[in-house]
Amino acid sequence: MMELLIVMTIIAILAALSMGGLMFVKEKQKNSKAEIQVGLLSKAIQDYELDNGDFPGEEDAGGSAGTGESNMLFRALYWDGYQALESGDESATIYLPELDPSNDTQQWTDGSGASVTIVDPWKNEYRYRRGSSAMNPDFDIWSSGKDGETAGDGKNAKDKDDISNY
């Protein structure tokens, strides 16, 4: 009887350790996915600027936290090009085809039609800003991380889990 209790205890301890390790691995995966997505978004924004002579959005429209800017990015990097191609404009460009909400294998869009927002692996909206409020010379793009909170300056305690291009 005592042996059975010891075996059950060992199994419970091993199960708890496995679950803790699994949660760690899943969180690490989400961080890696967000880093890749920030890189893809940055490249698409730079490609947009090369073609259009300016970065998407109005200068300083994003403010310090850049909330609400992911829909504008979606329209600039995917939707406008998609609509133009659908209407027969062969010269239109889709800068980030992975943003297609009908084929969202990356699970980083939320919504449908032109009202899509770009979300990180924790389902928080990606943040974007450009102009003099940006920390980089051109633009900032970032995820507010697991906690969903950001000050957007890289110095605040809320920013410790942010994943950004700055």
Coordinates of N, CA, C and O in Angstrom, one line a residue:
M1 N 0.8 -1.2 0.0 CA 0.0 0.0 0.0 C 0.9 1.3 0.0 O 0.6 2.2 -0.7
M2 N 1.9 1.3 0.8 CA 2.8 2.4 0.9 C 3.5 2.6 -0.4 O 3.7 3.7 -0.9
E3 N 3.9 1.5 -1.1 CA 4.6 1.6 -2.4 C 3.7 2.3 -3.4 O 4.2 3.1 -4.2
L4 N 2.4 1.9 -3.4 CA 1.5 2.5 -4.4 C 1.4 4.0 -4.1 O 1.3 4.8 -5.1
L5 N 1.3 4.4 -2.9 CA 1.2 5.8 -2.6 C 2.5 6.6 -3.0 O 2.4 7.7 -3.6
I6 N 3.6 6.0 -2.9 CA 4.9 6.6 -3.3 C 4.9 6.7 -4.8 O 5.3 7.7 -5.4
V7 N 4.5 5.7 -5.6 CA 4.5 5.7 -7.0 C 3.5 6.8 -7.5 O 3.8 7.5 -8.4
M8 N 2.3 6.9 -6.9 CA 1.4 7.9 -7.3 C 1.9 9.3 -7.0 O 1.7 10.2 -7.8
T9 N 2.6 9.5 -5.9 CA 3.2 10.8 -5.6 C 4.3 11.1 -6.7 O 4.4 12.3 -7.2
I10 N 5.1 10.2 -7.0 CA 6.1 10.4 -8.1 C 5.5 10.8 -9.4 O 5.9 11.7 -10.1
I11 N 4.5 10.0 -9.8 CA 3.8 10.3 -11.0 C 3.2 11.7 -11.0 O 3.2 12.5 -12.0
A12 N 2.6 12.1 -9.9 CA 2.0 13.5 -9.8 C 3.1 14.6 -9.9 O 2.9 15.6 -10.5
I13 N 4.2 14.3 -9.3 CA 5.3 15.3 -9.3 C 5.8 15.4 -10.8 O 6.1 16.5 -11.3
L14 N 6.0 14.3 -11.5 CA 6.5 14.3 -12.8 C 5.5 15.0 -13.8 O 5.8 15.7 -14.7
A15 N 4.2 14.7 -13.5 CA 3.1 15.4 -14.3 C 3.2 16.9 -14.1 O 3.1 17.7 -15.1
A16 N 3.4 17.3 -12.9 CA 3.4 18.8 -12.6 C 4.6 19.4 -13.3 O 4.6 20.5 -13.8
L17 N 5.8 18.7 -13.2 CA 7.0 19.2 -13.9 C 6.8 19.3 -15.4 O 7.2 20.3 -16.1
S18 N 6.1 18.3 -16.0 CA 5.9 18.3 -17.4 C 5.0 19.4 -17.8 O 5.2 20.1 -18.8
M19 N 4.0 19.7 -17.1 CA 3.0 20.8 -17.4 C 3.7 22.1 -17.3 O 3.6 23.0 -18.1
G20 N 4.6 22.3 -16.3 CA 5.3 23.6 -16.2 C 6.3 23.8 -17.3 O 6.4 24.8 -17.9
G21 N 7.0 22.7 -17.7 CA 7.8 22.8 -18.9 C 7.1 23.0 -20.2 O 7.6 23.8 -21.0
L22 N 5.9 22.4 -20.3 CA 5.1 22.6 -21.5 C 4.7 24.1 -21.6 O 4.7 24.7 -22.7
M23 N 4.3 24.7 -20.5 CA 3.8 26.1 -20.5 C 5.0 27.0 -20.8 O 4.8 28.0 -21.6
F24 N 6.2 26.7 -20.4 CA 7.4 27.5 -20.7 C 7.7 27.4 -22.2 O 8.0 28.4 -22.8
V25 N 7.6 26.2 -22.8 CA 7.9 26.0 -24.2 C 6.8 26.8 -25.0 O 7.2 27.5 -26.0
K26 N 5.6 26.7 -24.6 CA 4.5 27.4 -25.4 C 4.7 29.0 -25.3 O 4.5 29.7 -26.3
E27 N 5.1 29.5 -24.2 CA 5.4 30.9 -24.1 C 6.6 31.3 -24.9 O 6.6 32.4 -25.5
K28 N 7.6 30.5 -24.9 CA 8.8 30.7 -25.7 C 8.4 30.7 -27.2 O 8.9 31.6 -28.0
Q29 N 7.6 29.8 -27.6 CA 7.1 29.8 -29.0 C 6.4 31.1 -29.4 O 6.6 31.6 -30.5
K30 N 5.5 31.6 -28.5 CA 4.8 32.8 -28.8 C 5.7 34.0 -28.9 O 5.6 34.8 -29.8
N31 N 6.8 34.0 -28.0 CA 7.8 35.1 -28.2 C 8.5 35.0 -29.5 O 8.7 36.1 -30.2
S32 N 8.9 33.8 -29.9 CA 9.6 33.7 -31.2 C 8.7 34.0 -32.3 O 9.1 34.7 -33.3
K33 N 7.4 33.7 -32.3 CA 6.5 34.0 -33.3 C 6.3 35.5 -33.4 O 6.3 36.1 -34.5
A34 N 6.2 36.2 -32.3 CA 6.0 37.6 -32.3 C 7.3 38.3 -32.9 O 7.2 39.3 -33.6
E35 N 8.5 37.8 -32.6 CA 9.7 38.4 -33.1 C 9.7 38.2 -34.6 O 10.1 39.2 -35.3
I36 N 9.3 37.1 -35.1 CA 9.2 36.9 -36.6 C 8.2 37.8 -37.2 O 8.5 38.4 -38.3
Q37 N 7.0 37.9 -36.6 CA 6.0 38.8 -37.1 C 6.4 40.3 -37.1 O 6.1 41.0 -38.1
V38 N 7.1 40.7 -36.1 CA 7.6 42.1 -36.1 C 8.6 42.3 -37.2 O 8.6 43.3 -37.9
G39 N 9.4 41.3 -37.5 CA 10.4 41.4 -38.6 C 9.7 41.4 -39.9 O 10.0 42.2 -40.8
L40 N 8.6 40.6 -40.1 CA 7.9 40.6 -41.4 C 7.1 42.0 -41.6 O 7.1 42.5 -42.7
L41 N 6.5 42.5 -40.5 CA 5.8 43.7 -40.6 C 6.8 44.9 -40.9 O 6.6 45.7 -41.8
S42 N 8.0 44.9 -40.3 CA 9.0 45.9 -40.5 C 9.4 45.9 -42.0 O 9.5 46.9 -42.6
K43 N 9.7 44.7 -42.5 CA 10.1 44.6 -43.9 C 9.0 45.1 -44.8 O 9.3 45.8 -45.8
A44 N 7.8 44.7 -44.6 CA 6.7 45.1 -45.4 C 6.5 46.6 -45.4 O 6.2 47.3 -46.4
I45 N 6.7 47.2 -44.2 CA 6.6 48.7 -44.1 C 7.7 49.4 -44.9 O 7.4 50.4 -45.5
Q46 N 8.9 48.8 -44.8 CA 10.0 49.4 -45.6 C 9.7 49.3 -47.1 O 10.0 50.2 -47.8
D47 N 9.2 48.1 -47.5 CA 8.9 47.9 -48.9 C 7.8 48.9 -49.4 O 7.9 49.5 -50.5
Y48 N 6.8 49.2 -48.5 CA 5.8 50.1 -48.8 C 6.4 51.5 -49.0 O 6.1 52.2 -49.9
E49 N 7.3 51.9 -48.1 CA 8.0 53.2 -48.2 C 8.8 53.3 -49.5 O 8.8 54.4 -50.1
L50 N 9.5 52.3 -49.9 CA 10.2 52.3 -51.1 C 9.3 52.6 -52.3 O 9.7 53.3 -53.2
D51 N 8.2 52.0 -52.3 CA 7.2 52.1 -53.5 C 6.5 53.4 -53.4 O 6.2 54.0 -54.5
N52 N 6.2 53.9 -52.2 CA 5.3 55.1 -52.1 C 5.9 56.4 -51.7 O 5.3 57.4 -51.6
G53 N 7.2 56.3 -51.3 CA 7.9 57.5 -50.9 C 7.7 57.9 -49.5 O 8.3 58.9 -49.1
D54 N 6.9 57.2 -48.7 CA 6.6 57.6 -47.4 C 6.1 56.3 -46.6 O 5.6 55.4 -47.3
F55 N 6.1 56.4 -45.3 CA 5.6 55.2 -44.5 C 4.1 55.3 -44.4 O 3.5 56.4 -44.5
P56 N 3.5 54.2 -44.1 CA 2.0 54.2 -44.0 C 1.6 55.1 -42.8 O 2.3 55.3 -41.8
G57 N 0.4 55.7 -42.9 CA -0.2 56.5 -41.8 C 0.3 57.9 -41.8 O 1.3 58.3 -42.5
E58 N -0.3 58.7 -40.9 CA 0.0 60.1 -40.7 C 1.1 60.2 -39.7 O 1.2 59.4 -38.7
E59 N 2.0 61.1 -39.9 CA 3.1 61.3 -39.0 C 2.6 61.7 -37.6 O 1.7 62.5 -37.5
D60 N 3.1 61.0 -36.6 CA 2.8 61.2 -35.2 C 1.3 60.8 -34.9 O 0.8 61.1 -33.8
A61 N 0.6 60.2 -35.8 CA -0.8 59.8 -35.5 C -0.9 58.8 -34.4 O -1.9 58.7 -33.7
G62 N 0.2 57.9 -34.3 CA 0.1 56.8 -33.3 C 0.3 57.2 -31.9 O 0.1 56.5 -31.0
G63 N 0.8 58.4 -31.6 CA 1.0 58.9 -30.3 C 2.0 58.0 -29.6 O 2.8 57.3 -30.2
S64 N 2.0 58.0 -28.3 CA 3.0 57.3 -27.5 C 2.8 55.8 -27.5 O 3.7 55.0 -27.4
A65 N 1.6 55.3 -27.6 CA 1.3 53.9 -27.5 C 0.9 53.3 -28.9 O 1.0 52.1 -29.1
G66 N 0.5 54.1 -29.8 CA 0.2 53.6 -31.1 C -1.0 52.8 -31.2 O -1.1 52.0 -32.1
T67 N -2.0 52.9 -30.4 CA -3.1 52.0 -30.4 C -4.0 52.4 -31.6 O -4.1 53.5 -32.1
G68 N -4.6 51.3 -32.1 CA -5.5 51.5 -33.3 C -4.9 51.6 -34.6 O -5.5 51.7 -35.6
E69 N -3.5 51.5 -34.6 CA -2.8 51.6 -35.9 C -2.7 50.4 -36.7 O -2.4 50.4 -37.9
S70 N -3.0 49.2 -36.1 CA -2.8 48.0 -36.9 C -3.8 47.8 -38.0 O -3.5 47.2 -39.0
N71 N -5.0 48.4 -37.9 CA -6.0 48.4 -39.0 C -5.5 49.2 -40.1 O -5.6 48.8 -41.3
M72 N -4.9 50.4 -39.8 CA -4.3 51.2 -40.9 C -3.2 50.4 -41.6 O -3.1 50.5 -42.8
L73 N -2.4 49.7 -40.8 CA -1.3 48.9 -41.4 C -1.9 47.8 -42.3 O -1.4 47.5 -43.4
F74 N -2.9 47.2 -41.8 CA -3.5 46.1 -42.6 C -4.0 46.6 -43.9 O -3.7 46.0 -45.0
R75 N -4.6 47.8 -43.9 CA -5.1 48.3 -45.2 C -4.0 48.7 -46.1 O -4.0 48.4 -47.3
A76 N -2.9 49.3 -45.6 CA -1.8 49.7 -46.4 C -1.0 48.5 -46.9 O -0.6 48.5 -48.1
L77 N -0.8 47.5 -46.1 CA 0.1 46.4 -46.4 C -0.6 45.2 -47.2 O 0.0 44.5 -47.8
Y78 N -1.9 45.1 -47.0 CA -2.7 44.0 -47.6 C -3.9 44.5 -48.4 O -4.1 44.3 -49.6
W79 N -4.9 45.1 -47.7 CA -6.2 45.3 -48.2 C -6.3 46.2 -49.5 O -6.9 45.8 -50.4
D80 N -5.6 47.3 -49.5 CA -5.6 48.2 -50.6 C -5.1 47.5 -51.9 O -5.7 47.6 -53.0
G81 N -4.0 46.8 -51.7 CA -3.4 46.0 -52.8 C -4.4 44.9 -53.3 O -4.5 44.7 -54.5
Y82 N -5.0 44.2 -52.3 CA -5.9 43.1 -52.7 C -7.1 43.7 -53.4 O -7.5 43.1 -54.5
Q83 N -7.7 44.8 -53.0 CA -8.8 45.4 -53.6 C -8.5 45.8 -55.1 O -9.2 45.7 -56.0
A84 N -7.3 46.4 -55.2 CA -6.9 46.9 -56.5 C -6.6 45.7 -57.5 O -7.0 45.8 -58.6
L85 N -6.0 44.7 -57.0 CA -5.8 43.5 -57.8 C -7.2 42.9 -58.2 O -7.4 42.5 -59.4
E86 N -8.1 42.8 -57.3 CA -9.5 42.3 -57.6 C -10.2 43.1 -58.7 O -11.0 42.6 -59.4
S87 N -9.9 44.4 -58.7 CA -10.6 45.3 -59.7 C -9.8 45.4 -61.0 O -10.1 46.1 -61.9
G88 N -8.7 44.6 -61.1 CA -8.0 44.5 -62.4 C -6.7 45.3 -62.5 O -6.1 45.3 -63.6
D89 N -6.3 46.0 -61.5 CA -5.1 46.8 -61.5 C -3.9 45.8 -61.3 O -3.6 45.5 -60.2
E90 N -3.3 45.4 -62.4 CA -2.1 44.5 -62.3 C -0.9 45.1 -61.7 O 0.0 44.3 -61.3
S91 N -0.8 46.4 -61.5 CA 0.4 47.0 -61.0 C 0.3 47.1 -59.4 O 1.2 47.6 -58.8
A92 N -0.9 46.7 -58.8 CA -1.0 46.8 -57.4 C -0.1 45.9 -56.7 O 0.3 44.8 -57.2
T93 N 0.2 46.2 -55.4 CA 1.1 45.4 -54.6 C 0.5 45.0 -53.3 O 0.0 45.9 -52.6
I94 N 0.6 43.7 -53.0 CA 0.2 43.3 -51.6 C 1.6 43.1 -50.9 O 2.4 42.2 -51.3
Y95 N 1.9 43.9 -49.9 CA 3.2 43.9 -49.3 C 3.4 42.7 -48.3 O 4.5 42.4 -48.0
L96 N 2.3 42.2 -47.7 CA 2.4 41.1 -46.8 C 1.2 40.2 -47.0 O 0.2 40.3 -46.3
P97 N 1.4 39.2 -47.9 CA 0.3 38.3 -48.2 C -0.2 37.5 -47.0 O -1.3 37.0 -47.0
E98 N 0.7 37.3 -46.1 CA 0.4 36.5 -44.9 C -0.8 37.2 -44.1 O -1.4 36.5 -43.2
L99 N -1.1 38.4 -44.4 CA -2.2 39.1 -43.6 C -3.6 38.7 -44.2 O -4.6 39.3 -43.7
D100 N -3.6 37.9 -45.2 CA -4.9 37.5 -45.8 C -5.8 36.9 -44.7 O -5.5 35.8 -44.2
P101 N -6.9 37.5 -44.3 CA -7.8 37.0 -43.3 C -8.5 35.7 -43.7 O -8.9 34.9 -42.8
S102 N -8.6 35.4 -45.0 CA -9.3 34.2 -45.4 C -8.4 33.0 -45.4 O -8.8 31.9 -45.5
N103 N -7.1 33.2 -45.2 CA -6.1 32.2 -45.1 C -5.1 32.5 -44.0 O -3.9 32.6 -44.3
D104 N -5.6 32.6 -42.8 CA -4.8 33.1 -41.7 C -4.1 32.0 -41.0 O -4.4 31.7 -39.8
T105 N -3.1 31.4 -41.6 CA -2.4 30.3 -41.0 C -1.6 30.8 -39.8 O -1.3 30.0 -38.9
Q106 N -1.1 32.0 -39.8 CA -0.3 32.6 -38.7 C -1.2 33.0 -37.6 O -0.7 33.4 -36.5
Q107 N -2.5 33.1 -37.8 CA -3.5 33.6 -36.7 C -3.1 34.9 -36.2 O -3.0 35.1 -35.0
W108 N -2.8 35.9 -37.1 CA -2.5 37.2 -36.7 C -3.4 38.3 -37.3 O -3.0 39.4 -37.3
T109 N -4.6 37.9 -37.7 CA -5.6 38.9 -38.1 C -6.8 38.6 -37.3 O -7.2 37.5 -36.9
D110 N -7.6 39.7 -37.0 CA -8.8 39.6 -36.3 C -9.8 40.5 -36.9 O -9.6 41.7 -37.1
G111 N -10.9 39.9 -37.4 CA -11.9 40.7 -38.1 C -12.1 40.2 -39.5 O -11.5 39.2 -39.9
S112 N -12.8 41.0 -40.3 CA -13.0 40.6 -41.7 C -13.1 41.9 -42.6 O -13.3 43.0 -42.0
G113 N -13.0 41.7 -43.9 CA -13.0 42.8 -44.8 C -12.0 43.8 -44.5 O -10.8 43.5 -44.1
A114 N -12.3 45.1 -44.6 CA -11.3 46.2 -44.4 C -11.2 46.5 -42.9 O -10.3 47.3 -42.5
S115 N -11.9 45.9 -42.0 CA -11.9 46.2 -40.6 C -11.0 45.3 -39.8 O -11.1 45.2 -38.6
V116 N -10.1 44.6 -40.4 CA -9.2 43.6 -39.8 C -8.1 44.4 -38.9 O -7.6 45.4 -39.3
T117 N -7.8 43.8 -37.8 CA -6.7 44.3 -37.0 C -5.6 43.2 -37.0 O -5.9 42.0 -37.1
I118 N -4.4 43.6 -36.9 CA -3.3 42.7 -36.8 C -2.9 42.4 -35.3 O -2.7 43.4 -34.6
V119 N -3.0 41.2 -34.9 CA -2.8 40.8 -33.5 C -1.6 39.9 -33.3 O -1.2 39.1 -34.2
D120 N -1.0 40.0 -32.2 CA 0.2 39.2 -31.8 C -0.3 37.9 -31.3 O -1.5 37.6 -31.2
P121 N 0.7 37.0 -30.9 CA 0.3 35.6 -30.5 C -0.6 35.6 -29.2 O -1.2 34.6 -28.9
W122 N -0.6 36.7 -28.5 CA -1.5 36.8 -27.3 C -2.8 37.5 -27.6 O -3.6 37.8 -26.7
K123 N -3.1 37.8 -28.8 CA -4.3 38.4 -29.4 C -4.4 39.8 -29.0 O -5.5 40.4 -28.9
N124 N -3.3 40.5 -28.7 CA -3.2 41.9 -28.5 C -2.9 42.6 -29.8 O -2.1 42.1 -30.6
E125 N -3.4 43.8 -30.1 CA -3.2 44.5 -31.3 C -1.7 44.9 -31.4 O -1.2 45.5 -30.4
Y126 N -1.1 44.7 -32.6 CA 0.2 45.3 -32.8 C 0.2 46.8 -32.8 O -0.8 47.4 -33.2
R127 N 1.2 47.4 -32.3 CA 1.3 48.9 -32.2 C 2.3 49.4 -33.2 O 3.2 48.8 -33.6
Y128 N 2.0 50.6 -33.7 CA 2.8 51.2 -34.8 C 2.8 52.7 -34.6 O 1.7 53.3 -34.2
R129 N 3.9 53.3 -34.8 CA 4.0 54.8 -34.9 C 5.1 55.2 -35.7 O 6.1 54.5 -36.0
R130 N 5.0 56.4 -36.2 CA 6.1 57.0 -37.1 C 6.2 58.5 -36.8 O 5.4 59.0 -36.1
G131 N 7.3 59.1 -37.2 CA 7.5 60.5 -37.0 C 8.3 60.7 -35.8 O 9.0 59.9 -35.3
S132 N 8.2 61.9 -35.3 CA 9.1 62.4 -34.2 C 8.8 61.6 -32.9 O 9.7 61.6 -32.0
S133 N 7.6 61.0 -32.7 CA 7.4 60.3 -31.5 C 8.0 58.8 -31.5 O 8.0 58.1 -30.5
A134 N 8.4 58.4 -32.7 CA 9.0 57.1 -32.9 C 10.4 57.1 -32.2 O 11.1 58.0 -32.2
M135 N 10.8 55.9 -31.7 CA 12.1 55.8 -31.1 C 13.2 55.5 -32.2 O 14.3 55.9 -32.0
N136 N 12.8 54.8 -33.3 CA 13.6 54.7 -34.4 C 13.5 55.9 -35.3 O 12.5 56.6 -35.2
P137 N 14.4 56.1 -36.2 CA 14.4 57.3 -37.1 C 13.1 57.3 -38.0 O 12.6 58.3 -38.3
D138 N 12.7 56.1 -38.4 CA 11.6 56.0 -39.3 C 10.2 55.6 -38.7 O 9.2 56.3 -38.8
F139 N 10.2 54.5 -38.1 CA 8.9 54.0 -37.5 C 9.2 52.9 -36.4 O 10.3 52.4 -36.4
D140 N 8.2 52.7 -35.6 CA 8.3 51.6 -34.5 C 7.1 50.7 -34.8 O 6.0 51.1 -35.1
I141 N 7.4 49.4 -34.6 CA 6.3 48.4 -34.6 C 6.6 47.5 -33.4 O 7.7 47.1 -33.2
W142 N 5.6 47.2 -32.6 CA 5.8 46.3 -31.5 C 4.6 45.6 -31.0 O 3.4 46.0 -31.2
S143 N 4.8 44.5 -30.3 CA 3.8 43.8 -29.6 C 3.9 44.1 -28.1 O 5.0 44.3 -27.6
S144 N 2.8 44.3 -27.4 CA 2.9 44.6 -26.0 C 3.1 43.4 -25.1 O 3.1 43.5 -23.9
G145 N 3.3 42.2 -25.8 CA 3.8 41.0 -25.0 C 2.6 40.3 -24.3 O 1.5 40.7 -24.4
K146 N 3.0 39.4 -23.5 CA 2.1 38.6 -22.7 C 1.1 39.4 -21.8 O 0.0 39.1 -21.7
D147 N 1.7 40.4 -21.2 CA 0.8 41.2 -20.2 C -0.1 42.1 -20.9 O -1.0 42.7 -20.3
G148 N 0.1 42.4 -22.2 CA -0.8 43.3 -23.0 C -0.7 44.7 -22.6 O -1.5 45.6 -23.1
E149 N 0.3 45.1 -21.8 CA 0.5 46.5 -21.4 C 1.8 47.0 -22.0 O 2.8 46.3 -22.1
T150 N 1.7 48.3 -22.4 CA 2.9 48.9 -22.9 C 2.9 50.4 -22.6 O 1.8 51.0 -22.6
A151 N 4.1 51.0 -22.4 CA 4.2 52.4 -22.4 C 4.8 52.9 -23.7 O 4.7 54.0 -24.1
G152 N 5.4 51.9 -24.4 CA 5.9 52.2 -25.7 C 7.2 53.0 -25.8 O 7.6 53.5 -26.8
D153 N 7.9 53.1 -24.7 CA 9.2 53.9 -24.7 C 10.4 53.0 -24.4 O 11.5 53.4 -24.4
G154 N 10.1 51.7 -24.1 CA 11.2 50.8 -23.8 C 11.9 50.9 -22.5 O 12.8 50.2 -22.1
K155 N 11.4 51.9 -21.7 CA 12.1 52.2 -20.4 C 11.1 51.9 -19.2 O 11.6 51.8 -18.1
N156 N 9.9 51.7 -19.4 CA 8.9 51.5 -18.4 C 8.8 50.0 -18.0 O 9.0 49.2 -18.9
A157 N 8.4 49.7 -16.8 CA 8.2 48.3 -16.4 C 7.2 47.6 -17.2 O 7.3 46.4 -17.4
K158 N 6.2 48.3 -17.8 CA 5.2 47.7 -18.6 C 5.8 47.2 -19.9 O 5.2 46.4 -20.6
D159 N 7.0 47.7 -20.3 CA 7.6 47.3 -21.6 C 8.5 46.1 -21.5 O 9.1 45.7 -22.5
K160 N 8.7 45.6 -20.3 CA 9.7 44.5 -20.1 C 9.5 43.3 -21.0 O 10.4 42.6 -21.4
D161 N 8.2 43.0 -21.3 CA 8.0 41.8 -22.2 C 7.6 42.2 -23.6 O 7.2 41.4 -24.4
D162 N 7.7 43.5 -24.0 CA 7.4 44.0 -25.3 C 8.4 43.4 -26.3 O 9.6 43.2 -26.0
I163 N 7.9 43.2 -27.5 CA 8.8 42.7 -28.6 C 8.7 43.7 -29.7 O 7.6 44.0 -30.2
S164 N 9.8 44.3 -30.0 CA 9.7 45.5 -30.9 C 10.9 45.5 -31.9 O 11.8 44.7 -31.8
N165 N 10.8 46.5 -32.8 CA 12.0 46.8 -33.7 C 12.9 47.9 -33.2 O 13.7 48.4 -33.9
Y166 N 12.6 48.3 -31.9 CA 13.5 49.3 -31.3 C 14.2 48.8 -30.1 O 14.0 47.7 -29.6

